[in-house]
Every structure is written in structure tokens, then in C-alpha cells.
Coordinates of C-alpha atoms in Angstrom, one line a residue:
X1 CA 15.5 -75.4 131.9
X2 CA 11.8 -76.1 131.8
X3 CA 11.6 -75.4 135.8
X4 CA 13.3 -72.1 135.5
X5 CA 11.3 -71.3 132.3
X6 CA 7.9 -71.9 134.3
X7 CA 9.0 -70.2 137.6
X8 CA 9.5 -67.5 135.3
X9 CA 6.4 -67.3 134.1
X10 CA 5.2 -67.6 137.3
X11 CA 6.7 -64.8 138.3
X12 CA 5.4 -62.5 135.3
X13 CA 1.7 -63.8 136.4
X14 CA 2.2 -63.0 140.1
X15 CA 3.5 -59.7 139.4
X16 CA 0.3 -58.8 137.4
X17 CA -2.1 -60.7 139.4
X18 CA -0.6 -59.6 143.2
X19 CA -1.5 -56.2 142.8
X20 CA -4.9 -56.7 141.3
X21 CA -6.4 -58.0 145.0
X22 CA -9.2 -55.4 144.2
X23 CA -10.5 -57.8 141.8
X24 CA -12.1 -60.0 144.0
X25 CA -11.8 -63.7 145.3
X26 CA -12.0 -64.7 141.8
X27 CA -9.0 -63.5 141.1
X28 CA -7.5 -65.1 144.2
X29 CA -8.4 -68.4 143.5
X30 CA -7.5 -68.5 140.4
X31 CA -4.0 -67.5 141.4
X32 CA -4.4 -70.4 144.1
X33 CA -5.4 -73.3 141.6
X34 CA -2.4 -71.8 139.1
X35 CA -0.2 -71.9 142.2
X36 CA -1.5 -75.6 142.9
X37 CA -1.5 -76.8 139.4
X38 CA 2.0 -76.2 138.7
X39 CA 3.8 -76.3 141.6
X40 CA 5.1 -79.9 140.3
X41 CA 4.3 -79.7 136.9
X42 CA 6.6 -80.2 133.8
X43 CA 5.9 -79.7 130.1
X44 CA 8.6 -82.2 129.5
X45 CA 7.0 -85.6 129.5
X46 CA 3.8 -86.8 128.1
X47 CA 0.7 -86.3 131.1
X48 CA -0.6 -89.9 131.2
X49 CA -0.6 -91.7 134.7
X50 CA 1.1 -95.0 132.8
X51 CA 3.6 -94.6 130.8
X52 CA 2.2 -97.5 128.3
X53 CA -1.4 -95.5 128.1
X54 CA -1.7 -94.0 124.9
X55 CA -2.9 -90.3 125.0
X56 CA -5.6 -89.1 122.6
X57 CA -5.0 -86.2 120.9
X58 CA -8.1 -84.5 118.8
X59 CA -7.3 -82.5 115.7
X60 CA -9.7 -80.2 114.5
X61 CA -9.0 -77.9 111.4
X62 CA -10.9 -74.6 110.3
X63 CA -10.1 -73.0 106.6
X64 CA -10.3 -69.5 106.3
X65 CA -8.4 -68.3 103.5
X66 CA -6.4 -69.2 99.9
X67 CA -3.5 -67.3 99.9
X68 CA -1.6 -68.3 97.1
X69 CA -1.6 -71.9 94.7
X70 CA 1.6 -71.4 93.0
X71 CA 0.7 -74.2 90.1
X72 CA 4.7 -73.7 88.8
X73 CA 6.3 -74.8 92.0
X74 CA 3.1 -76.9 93.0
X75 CA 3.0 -75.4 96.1
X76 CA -0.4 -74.6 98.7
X77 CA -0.3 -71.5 101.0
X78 CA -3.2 -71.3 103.7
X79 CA -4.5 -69.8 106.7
X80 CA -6.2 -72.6 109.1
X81 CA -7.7 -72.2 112.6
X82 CA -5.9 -75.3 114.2
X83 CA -7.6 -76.8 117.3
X84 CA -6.1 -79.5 119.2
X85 CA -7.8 -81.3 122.6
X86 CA -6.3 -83.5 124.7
X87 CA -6.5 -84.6 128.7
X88 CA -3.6 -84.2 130.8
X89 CA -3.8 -86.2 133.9
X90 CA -1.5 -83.7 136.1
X91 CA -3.8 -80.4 135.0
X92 CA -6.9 -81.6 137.3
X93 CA -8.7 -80.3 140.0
X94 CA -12.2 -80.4 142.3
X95 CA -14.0 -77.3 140.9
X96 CA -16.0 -76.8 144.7
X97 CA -12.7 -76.7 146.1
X98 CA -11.7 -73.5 144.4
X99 CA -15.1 -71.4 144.6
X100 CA -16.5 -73.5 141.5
X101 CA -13.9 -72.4 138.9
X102 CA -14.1 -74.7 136.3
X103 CA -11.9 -73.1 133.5
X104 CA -8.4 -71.0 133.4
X105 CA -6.7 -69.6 130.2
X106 CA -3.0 -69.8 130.5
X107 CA -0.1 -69.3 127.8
X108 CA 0.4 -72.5 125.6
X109 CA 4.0 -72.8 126.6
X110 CA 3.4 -73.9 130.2
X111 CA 1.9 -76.5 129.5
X112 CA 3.1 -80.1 127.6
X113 CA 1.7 -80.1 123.6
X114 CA 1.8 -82.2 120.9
X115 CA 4.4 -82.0 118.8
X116 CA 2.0 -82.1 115.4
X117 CA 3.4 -81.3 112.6
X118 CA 2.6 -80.9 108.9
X119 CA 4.5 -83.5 106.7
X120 CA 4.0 -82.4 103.7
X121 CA 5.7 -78.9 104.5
X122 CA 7.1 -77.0 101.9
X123 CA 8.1 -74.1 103.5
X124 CA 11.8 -73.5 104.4
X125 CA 11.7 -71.4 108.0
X126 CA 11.9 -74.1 111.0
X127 CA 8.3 -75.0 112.3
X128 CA 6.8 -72.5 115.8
X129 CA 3.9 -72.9 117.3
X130 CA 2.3 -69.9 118.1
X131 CA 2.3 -68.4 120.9
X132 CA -1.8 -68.4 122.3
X133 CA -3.1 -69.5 125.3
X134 CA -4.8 -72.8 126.0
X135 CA -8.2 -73.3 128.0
X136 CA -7.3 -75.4 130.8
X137 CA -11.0 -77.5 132.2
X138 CA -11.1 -79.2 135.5
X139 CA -11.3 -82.6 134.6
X140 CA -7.8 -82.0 132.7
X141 CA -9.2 -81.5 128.8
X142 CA -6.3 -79.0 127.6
X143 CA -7.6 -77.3 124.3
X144 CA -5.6 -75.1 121.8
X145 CA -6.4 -72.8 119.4
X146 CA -3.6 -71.5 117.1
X147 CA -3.7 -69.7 113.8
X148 CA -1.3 -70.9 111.0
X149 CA -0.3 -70.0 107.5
X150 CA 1.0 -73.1 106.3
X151 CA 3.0 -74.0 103.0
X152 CA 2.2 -77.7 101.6
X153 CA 3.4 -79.0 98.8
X154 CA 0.1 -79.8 96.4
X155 CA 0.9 -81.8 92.9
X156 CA -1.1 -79.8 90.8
X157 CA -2.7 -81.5 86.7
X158 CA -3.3 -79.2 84.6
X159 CA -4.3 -81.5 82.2
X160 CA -7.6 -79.8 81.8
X161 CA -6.3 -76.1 82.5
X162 CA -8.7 -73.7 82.7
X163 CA -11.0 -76.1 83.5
X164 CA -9.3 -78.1 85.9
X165 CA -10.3 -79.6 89.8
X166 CA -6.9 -80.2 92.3
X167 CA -7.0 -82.4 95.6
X168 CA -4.5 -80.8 97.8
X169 CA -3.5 -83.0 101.0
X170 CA -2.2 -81.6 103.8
X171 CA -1.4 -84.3 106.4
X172 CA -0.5 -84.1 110.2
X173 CA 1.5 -86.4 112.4
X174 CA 3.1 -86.7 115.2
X175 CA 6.7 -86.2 114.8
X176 CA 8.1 -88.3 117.0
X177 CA 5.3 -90.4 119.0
X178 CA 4.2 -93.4 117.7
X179 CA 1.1 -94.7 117.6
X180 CA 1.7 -96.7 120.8
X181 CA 2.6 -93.0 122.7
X182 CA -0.3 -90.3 121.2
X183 CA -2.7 -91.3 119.0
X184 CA -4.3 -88.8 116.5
X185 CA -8.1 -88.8 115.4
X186 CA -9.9 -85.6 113.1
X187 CA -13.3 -84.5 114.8
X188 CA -15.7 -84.4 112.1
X189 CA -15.4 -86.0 108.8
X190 CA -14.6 -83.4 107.5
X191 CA -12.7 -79.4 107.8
X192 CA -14.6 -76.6 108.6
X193 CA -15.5 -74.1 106.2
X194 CA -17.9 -71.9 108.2
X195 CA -15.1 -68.7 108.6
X196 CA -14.0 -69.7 104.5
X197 CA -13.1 -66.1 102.8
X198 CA -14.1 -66.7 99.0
X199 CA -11.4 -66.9 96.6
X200 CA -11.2 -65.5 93.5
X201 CA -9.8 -67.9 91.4
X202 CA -10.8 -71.3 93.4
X203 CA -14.1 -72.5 94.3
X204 CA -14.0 -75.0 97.4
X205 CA -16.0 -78.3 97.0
X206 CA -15.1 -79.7 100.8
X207 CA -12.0 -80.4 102.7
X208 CA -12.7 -84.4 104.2
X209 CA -10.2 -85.9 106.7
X210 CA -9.0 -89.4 106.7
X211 CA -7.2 -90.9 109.8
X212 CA -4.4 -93.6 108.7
X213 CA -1.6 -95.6 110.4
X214 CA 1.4 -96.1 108.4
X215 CA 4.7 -98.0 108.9
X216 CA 7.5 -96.6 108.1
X217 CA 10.8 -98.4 106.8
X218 CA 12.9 -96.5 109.7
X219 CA 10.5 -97.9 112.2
X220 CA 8.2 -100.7 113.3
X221 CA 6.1 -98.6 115.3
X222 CA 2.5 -97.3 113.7
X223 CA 2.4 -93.9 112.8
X224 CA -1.0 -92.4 112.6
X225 CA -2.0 -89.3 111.0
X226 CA -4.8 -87.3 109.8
X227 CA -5.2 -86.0 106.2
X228 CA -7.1 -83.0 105.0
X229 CA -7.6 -83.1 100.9
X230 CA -8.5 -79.7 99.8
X231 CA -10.9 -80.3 96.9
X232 CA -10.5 -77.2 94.7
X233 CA -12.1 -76.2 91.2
X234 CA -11.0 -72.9 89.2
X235 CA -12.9 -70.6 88.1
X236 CA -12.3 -70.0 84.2
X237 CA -14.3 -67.2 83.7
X238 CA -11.0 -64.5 83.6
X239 CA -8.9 -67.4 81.6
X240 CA -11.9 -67.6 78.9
X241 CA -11.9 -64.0 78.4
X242 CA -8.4 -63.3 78.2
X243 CA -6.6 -66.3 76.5
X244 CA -9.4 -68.4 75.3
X245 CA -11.5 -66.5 73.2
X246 CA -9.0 -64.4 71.9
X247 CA -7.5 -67.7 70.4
X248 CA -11.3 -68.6 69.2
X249 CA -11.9 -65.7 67.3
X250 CA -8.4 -65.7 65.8
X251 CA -8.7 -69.2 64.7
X252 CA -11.9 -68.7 63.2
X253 CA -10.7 -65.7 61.4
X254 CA -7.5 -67.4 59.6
X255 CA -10.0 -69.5 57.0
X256 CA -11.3 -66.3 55.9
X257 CA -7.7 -66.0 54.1
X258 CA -9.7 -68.4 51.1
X259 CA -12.2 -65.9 51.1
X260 CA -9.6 -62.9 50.3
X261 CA -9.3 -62.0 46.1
X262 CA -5.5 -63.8 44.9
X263 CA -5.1 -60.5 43.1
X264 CA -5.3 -58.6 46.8
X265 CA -1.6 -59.5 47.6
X266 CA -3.0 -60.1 50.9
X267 CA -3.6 -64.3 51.5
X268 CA -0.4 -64.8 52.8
X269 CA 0.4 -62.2 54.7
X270 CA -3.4 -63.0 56.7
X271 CA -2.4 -66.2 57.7
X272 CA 1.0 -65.5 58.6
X273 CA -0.7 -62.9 60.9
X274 CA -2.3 -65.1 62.6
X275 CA 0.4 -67.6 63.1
X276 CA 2.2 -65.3 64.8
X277 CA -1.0 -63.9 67.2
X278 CA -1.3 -67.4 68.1
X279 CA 2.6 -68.0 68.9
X280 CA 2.2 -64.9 71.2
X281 CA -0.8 -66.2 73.2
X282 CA 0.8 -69.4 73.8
X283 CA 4.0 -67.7 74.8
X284 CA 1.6 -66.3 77.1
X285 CA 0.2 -69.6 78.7
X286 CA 3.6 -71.3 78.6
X287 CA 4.8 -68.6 81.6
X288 CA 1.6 -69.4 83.7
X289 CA 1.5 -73.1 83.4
X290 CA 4.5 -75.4 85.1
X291 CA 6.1 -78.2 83.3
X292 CA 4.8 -80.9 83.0
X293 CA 4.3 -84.4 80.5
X294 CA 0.6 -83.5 80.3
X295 CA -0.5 -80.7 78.3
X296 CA -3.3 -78.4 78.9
X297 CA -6.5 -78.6 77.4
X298 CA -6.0 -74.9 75.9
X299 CA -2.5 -76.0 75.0
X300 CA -4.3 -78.4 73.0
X301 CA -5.9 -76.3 71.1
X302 CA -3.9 -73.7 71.0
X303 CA -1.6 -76.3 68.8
X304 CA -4.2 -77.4 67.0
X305 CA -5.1 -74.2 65.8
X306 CA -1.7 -73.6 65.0
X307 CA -1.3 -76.7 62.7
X308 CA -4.7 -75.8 60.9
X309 CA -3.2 -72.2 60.1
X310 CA 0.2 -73.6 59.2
X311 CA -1.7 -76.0 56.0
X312 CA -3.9 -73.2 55.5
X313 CA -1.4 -70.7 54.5
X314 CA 0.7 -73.7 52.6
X315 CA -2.8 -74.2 50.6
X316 CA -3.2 -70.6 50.0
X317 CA 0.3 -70.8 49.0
X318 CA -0.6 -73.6 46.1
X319 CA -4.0 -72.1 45.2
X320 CA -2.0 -68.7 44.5
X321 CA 0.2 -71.0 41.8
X322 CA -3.2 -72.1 40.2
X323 CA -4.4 -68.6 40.2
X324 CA -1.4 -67.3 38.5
X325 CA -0.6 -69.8 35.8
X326 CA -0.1 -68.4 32.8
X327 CA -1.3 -68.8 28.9
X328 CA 1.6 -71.4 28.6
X329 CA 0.5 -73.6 31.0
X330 CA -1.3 -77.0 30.0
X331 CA -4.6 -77.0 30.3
X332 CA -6.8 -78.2 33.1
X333 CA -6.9 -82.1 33.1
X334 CA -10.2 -83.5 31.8
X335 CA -10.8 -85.2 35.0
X336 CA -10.4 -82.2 36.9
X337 CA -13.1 -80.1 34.4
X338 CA -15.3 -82.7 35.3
X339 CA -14.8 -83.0 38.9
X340 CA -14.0 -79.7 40.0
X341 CA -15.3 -77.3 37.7
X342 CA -18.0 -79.3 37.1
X343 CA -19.9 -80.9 39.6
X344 CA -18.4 -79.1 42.5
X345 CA -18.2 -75.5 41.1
X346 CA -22.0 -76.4 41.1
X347 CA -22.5 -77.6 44.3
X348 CA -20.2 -74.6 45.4
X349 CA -22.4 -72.1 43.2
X350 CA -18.8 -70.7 41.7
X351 CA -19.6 -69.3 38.7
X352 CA -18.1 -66.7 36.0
X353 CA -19.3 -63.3 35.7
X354 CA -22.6 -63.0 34.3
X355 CA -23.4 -67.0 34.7
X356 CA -25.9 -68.1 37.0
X357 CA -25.3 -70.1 40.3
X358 CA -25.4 -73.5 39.2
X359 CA -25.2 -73.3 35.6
X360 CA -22.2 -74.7 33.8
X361 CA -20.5 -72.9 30.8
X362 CA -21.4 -74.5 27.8
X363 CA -18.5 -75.9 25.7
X364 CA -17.4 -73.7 22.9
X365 CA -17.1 -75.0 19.0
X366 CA -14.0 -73.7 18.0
X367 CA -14.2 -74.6 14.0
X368 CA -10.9 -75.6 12.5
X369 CA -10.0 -73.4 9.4
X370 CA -9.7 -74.6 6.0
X371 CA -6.6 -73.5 4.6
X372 CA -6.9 -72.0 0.7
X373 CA -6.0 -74.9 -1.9
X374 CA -3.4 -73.3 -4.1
X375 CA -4.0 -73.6 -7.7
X376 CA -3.5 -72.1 -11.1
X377 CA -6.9 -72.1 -12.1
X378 CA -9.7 -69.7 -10.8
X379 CA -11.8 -70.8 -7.7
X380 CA -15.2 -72.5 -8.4
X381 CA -17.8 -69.6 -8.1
X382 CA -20.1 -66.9 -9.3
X383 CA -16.9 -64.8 -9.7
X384 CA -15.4 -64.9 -13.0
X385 CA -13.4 -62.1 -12.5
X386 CA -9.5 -62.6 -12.7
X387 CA -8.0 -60.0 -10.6
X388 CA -10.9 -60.5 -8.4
X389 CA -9.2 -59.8 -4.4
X390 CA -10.7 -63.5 -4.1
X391 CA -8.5 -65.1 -6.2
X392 CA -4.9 -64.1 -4.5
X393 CA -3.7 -66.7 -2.4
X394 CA -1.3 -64.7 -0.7
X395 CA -3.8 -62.1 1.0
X396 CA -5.9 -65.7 1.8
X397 CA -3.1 -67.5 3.5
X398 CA -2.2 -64.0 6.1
X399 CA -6.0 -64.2 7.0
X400 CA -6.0 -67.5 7.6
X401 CA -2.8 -66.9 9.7
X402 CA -4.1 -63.9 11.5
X403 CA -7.1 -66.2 12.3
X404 CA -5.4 -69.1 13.6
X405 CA -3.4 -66.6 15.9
X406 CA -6.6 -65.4 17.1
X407 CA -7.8 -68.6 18.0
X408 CA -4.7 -69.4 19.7
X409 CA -4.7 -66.6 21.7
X410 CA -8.2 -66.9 22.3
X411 CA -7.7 -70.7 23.5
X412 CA -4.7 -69.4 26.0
X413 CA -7.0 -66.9 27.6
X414 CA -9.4 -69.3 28.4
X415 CA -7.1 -71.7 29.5
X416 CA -5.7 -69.2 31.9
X417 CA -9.4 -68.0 32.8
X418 CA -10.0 -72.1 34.0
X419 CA -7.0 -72.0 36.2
X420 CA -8.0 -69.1 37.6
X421 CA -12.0 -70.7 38.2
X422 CA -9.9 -73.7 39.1
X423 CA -8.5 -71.4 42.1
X424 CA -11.8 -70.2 43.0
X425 CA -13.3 -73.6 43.3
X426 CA -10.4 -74.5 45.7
X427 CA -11.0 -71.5 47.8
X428 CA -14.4 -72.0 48.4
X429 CA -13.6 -75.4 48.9
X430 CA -11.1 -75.4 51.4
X431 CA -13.0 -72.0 53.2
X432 CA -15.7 -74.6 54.1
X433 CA -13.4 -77.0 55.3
X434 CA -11.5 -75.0 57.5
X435 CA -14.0 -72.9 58.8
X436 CA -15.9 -75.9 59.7
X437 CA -12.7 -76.9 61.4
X438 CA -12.3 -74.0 63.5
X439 CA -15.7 -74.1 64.7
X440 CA -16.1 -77.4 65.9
X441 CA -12.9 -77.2 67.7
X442 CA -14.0 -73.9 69.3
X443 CA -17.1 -75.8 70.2
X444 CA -15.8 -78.5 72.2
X445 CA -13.2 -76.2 73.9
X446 CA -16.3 -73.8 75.0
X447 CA -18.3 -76.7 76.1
X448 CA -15.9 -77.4 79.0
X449 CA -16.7 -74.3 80.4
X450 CA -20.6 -74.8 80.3

């Protein structure tokens, strides 16, 4: 089969060659040498004199473009300039011998290649090399250039999503030559990046090359092969705009929820608001991000921010219950007057209406009343009168009851106004707090960009 296949080909290029004798001896003896070359030639066997030499093979790699890194299915999509060199023994010739022609370009498949290969494939369609030509030199150095969009497999961390770097490896072998047969070697340290197309969402630090020989538990024959690593860092600038500061200002608007009046109705339903903004943006990252033990650095802080609104609404909650307690309700605890209406309504400059920041409320004397002793006899006093209005200790005892109620009432209503102060406190208490949260977590997130 490989006979008939090259006399075929033989046949194409002598029937577009044959009537071109207008081109010149050039043409001629290029015809002659292809004639020469391959009269006994087959792409079947490896082109070493001795069958114990090992043949060199050069592998040089070129990126030009990123297609796709799908991070889900942790897979790598490329397009590489390939370039592979070798010397075949049988494809030689005496360049004064055919009018100093030192050079012919002929179609890949007449000749023997490597059969390279990338291990780490990923891509379902059986592997084709593409069909170029090689450059054929006299003293037998076959070289072959092929574009390829290849499919690797890439294990992607997105343990620092957005602001994450991958290595991607993409390894080539020989398939079925060991190390004894063809031997592999990168030229360069490293791939070429010259013809790189900038990607919108990667930045490329380098592409180095290794050379290894490995055993492998099917065979005690070296295996060598050559692997690229991709160094990649993304560029965060569209995931900071669109999921990251969203979730910044958000979380450092839920604390302003203490801020809000208790009589507003409104506490609550803010921080539920927000809970629920922030369960949509992570829906949001969940669908973009593949599953994994590790969780993203956004992910982070997306559930961090979660868990402050979630106690921040359950306070709100509990300083709503302060806010509303009504006249029966005890009255504040003496240790609370002292410590939180006292020294840190102070420090917190909350105050009542009309009392200046940082001035406590002076304690008011609420006199106990004497009741009216009952007797028969009229009271000691200038009046001497006996159906003085002073001396009926009916009409005294309903104003001293009238007055006690009063004072009652009166002692309710302030009870009521220092659970309500008692609220305030706590909200500007726990605004600080959580505010102060909020920030320095949006801080340290932001700094990873920087």
C-alpha cells in the first residue's frame, strides 16, 4: 500500500511538472532528484542506516492563539505552529550533481514522520496530521511545519478566582518508539511566543519546555517526552466590575439597616434585601466556576458577607424588641444604665432630644407622697375654719390618688423612653461594628487585585 500510494503521487507530480518543460532546467532537475530520491524509498520504516541508531527528532512549538479555557471541564483549546526536524539517511543527495539544488518542498505524506503525539489529549476525534509539505535539505534534515488546534486537558484551581495563575502542560511523545528507537529533545528552553494573539481574559507569563524519560508499568523501555507548561494569569478587571464590586457595595450597604429609624417599618425588610442580592450574585459565580473542594476567593467572601447580613438582620430583629417594649416591661437593669446608657451612649454621642452630645440625663427626684393622716380633729395650721375645703379627707385622698397615678404613668413612660435609648445605643453600636466589618473585608478582597 505505501508503494502504490507514492507511485501515485508520483504520478499527480509528473503530470503537473511534465508539461511545465518551459520552466527551465530547474524544473528538470528537480523532477530528476524527486525521481532519484524515491525510486526506492518507503515511508514505512524508520530512515536510520542501523536499525539500533536512535533518530533524533527536534520539536519546536510556536503559540499563536487562546481559543477557549473551559475552567468547568478543565480543558485547554490552542492553536500552535508545530515544527519537527529530523535526518533521514535515505533523503540525501550531492547538491553539484543536480545543478546546486539544495532544497525541495514535497507533501508530508511521502515521506516517513514521527508519530508525536499529544498525551494529554482531550479531544474526542482520532488524531491527523495535517496535510503540509515538508522542506527536504540535501544532507537529509527533513523539517515540518504543521498548524494544530489542540485540546489538552489542564487541571484548573480556582482557589484564588478572579485572581488566579494556571500551569497548563501539554506534553508530546512518541507513541510507540521508545527511547531506544527516536529520541525527542525541545529546541529552546522555552515556546515561542513571537506570532502570540493577545487574549482577552489570559495574560501569558512564558510557555518553558522540559525533556523527561519516563518508565512506564507496560514497558521497560524509556519513554522520553517533551512538556510545554503554559503559565497563564487572568485578568480580573471584567470579574471586579461585574461580580465583585457589586457584592462590595451591597455588603457595605446592609449595616446601614442600624442606621434606619425602628419606627420606619423598613430594618428588616433592608437586610433581607440584601440577602437575597447576594444569593443571586453567587448563583451567578456558582455557573461559571467548576466543582471543586477548594473555594474561590470571591466565594469566600461572598459567604462571608452572607453570614454578616444573616446576624445583622437577626440583631435588627432583637433591637426592634428593645425598641418596642412597652410601659409594662421591667425597667432597664442597673448594670445596663451604667454600661450602656452611660458610658457608651457617651462615647457614642447618643443623646435625647434637646441634650447635648456627651451629656448624660441627670437622675430625676421623684418625691414620694405623704398620704393625709385621718383624724377627727382639725389639721395643725393657720386655718381655723371648719368647713375649710382643707379639712375633708375625702377630696385629699383622690388627689393624692390622682397623683400617684400620675407618677406612675410618668415612671412607665420613661421606662419605655430608656428602652427605646437602649435601642439606639445598640444601633449605633452594632452600625460601627458591622460597617467596620464590611470594610475590611472589602479591603483585603480589593487588595488582591492591586
Amino acid at each position: 500500500m505505501g508503494l502504490r500510494s507514492h507511485h501515485l503521487s508520483l504520478g499527480l507530480l509528473l503530470l503537473f511538472l511534465l508539461p511545465a518543460e518551459c520552466l527551465g532546467a530547474e524544473g528538470r532537475l528537480a523532477l530528476k532528484l524527486f525521481r532519484d530520491l524515491f525510486a526506492n524509498y518507503t515511508s514505512a520504516l524508520r530512515p536510520v542506516a542501523d536499525t539500533d541508531q536512535t533518530l533524533n527528532v527536534t520539536l519546536e512549538v510556536t503559540l499563536s492563539q487562546i481559543i477557549d479555557m473551559d475552567e468547568r471541564n478543565q480543558v485547554l483549546t490552542l492553536y500552535l505552529w508545530i515544527r519537527q526536524e529530523w535526518t533521514d539517511a535515505y533523503l540525501q543527495w550531492d547538491p553539484n550533481a543536480y545543478g546546486g539544488l539544495d532544497a525541495i518542498r514535497i507533501p508530508s505524506s511521502l515521506v516517513w514522520r514521527p508519530d508525536i503525539v499529544l498525551y494529554n489529549k482531550a479531544d474526542a476525534q482520532s488524531p491527523g496530521s495535517a496535510s503540509t509539505n515538508v522542506v527536504l535539505r540535501h544532507d537529509g534534515t527533513v523539517r515540518w511545519d504543521a498548524p494544530a488546534i489542540t485540546r489538552s486537558s489542564c487541571p484548573v484551581d480556582v482557589a484564588a478566582f478572579p485572581f488566579d495563575a494556571q500551569r497548563c502542560g501539554l506534553t508530546f511523545g512518541s507513541w510507540t518508539h521508545s527511547g531506544h528507537q527516536l529520541d525527542v529533545r525541545p529546541r529552546g528552553a522555552a515556546a515561542s511566543l513571537a506570532d502570540f494573539v493577545e487574549n482577552v481574559e489570559w495574560r501569558v507569563l512564558g510557555m518553558p519546555a522540559q525533556r523527561r524519560v519516563l518508565t512506564y508499568g507496560c514497558c521497560s523501555e524509556p519513554y522520553p517526552d517533551v512538556t510545554f507548561t503554559l503559565l497563564l494569569h487572568r485578568r480580573a478587571a471584567a470579574y471586579v466590575c461585574n461580580l465583585l464590586l457589586p457584592c462590595v457595595l451591597i455588603s457595605l450597604l446592609a449595616p446601614l439597616a442600624f442606621h434606619l429609624p425602628a419606627d420606619s417599618g423598613e430594618k428588616v425588610s433592608l437586610g433581607v434585601t440584601v440577602l437575597l442580592a447576594l444569593t443571586v450574585f453567587q448563583l451567578l459565580l456558582a455557573e461559571s466556576m467548576p466543582p471543586a473542594e477548594s473555594v474561590p476567593l470571591i466565594g469566600k467572601y461572598y459567604m462571608a458577607t452572607m453570614t454578616m447580613v444573616t446576624f445583622s438582620t437577626a440583631l435588627t430583629i432583637l433591637i426592634m424588641n428593645l425598641h418596642y417594649c412597652g410601659p409594662s416591661a421591667r425597667p432597664v437593669p442597673a448594670w445596663a444604665r451604667a454600661l450602656l446608657l452611660g458610658h457608651l451612649a457617651q462615647s457614642l454621642c447618643v443623646q435625647e432630644r434637646g441634650e447635648p452630645c456627651g451629656q448624660s440625663r441627670p437622675p430625676e427626684l421623684s418625691p414620694s407622697p405623704q398620704s393625709p393622716e385621718g383624724g377627727a380633729g382639725p389639721p395643725a395650721g393657720p386655718c381655723h375654719e371648719p368647713r375649710c375645703l382643707c379639712h375633708q379627707e375625702a377630696l385629699l385622698h383622690h388627689v393624692a390618688t390622682i397623683a400617684n397615678t400620675f407618677r406612675s404613668h410618668r415612671a412607665a413612660q420613661r421606662c419605655h423612653e430608656d428602652w427605646k435609648r437602649l435601642a439606639r445605643v445598640m444601633d449605633r453600636f452594632f452600625l460601627g461594628i458591622f460597617f467596620s466589618m464590611a470594610l475590611v473585608m472589602s479591603l483585603l478582597v480589593l487588595v488582591q487585585a492591586l
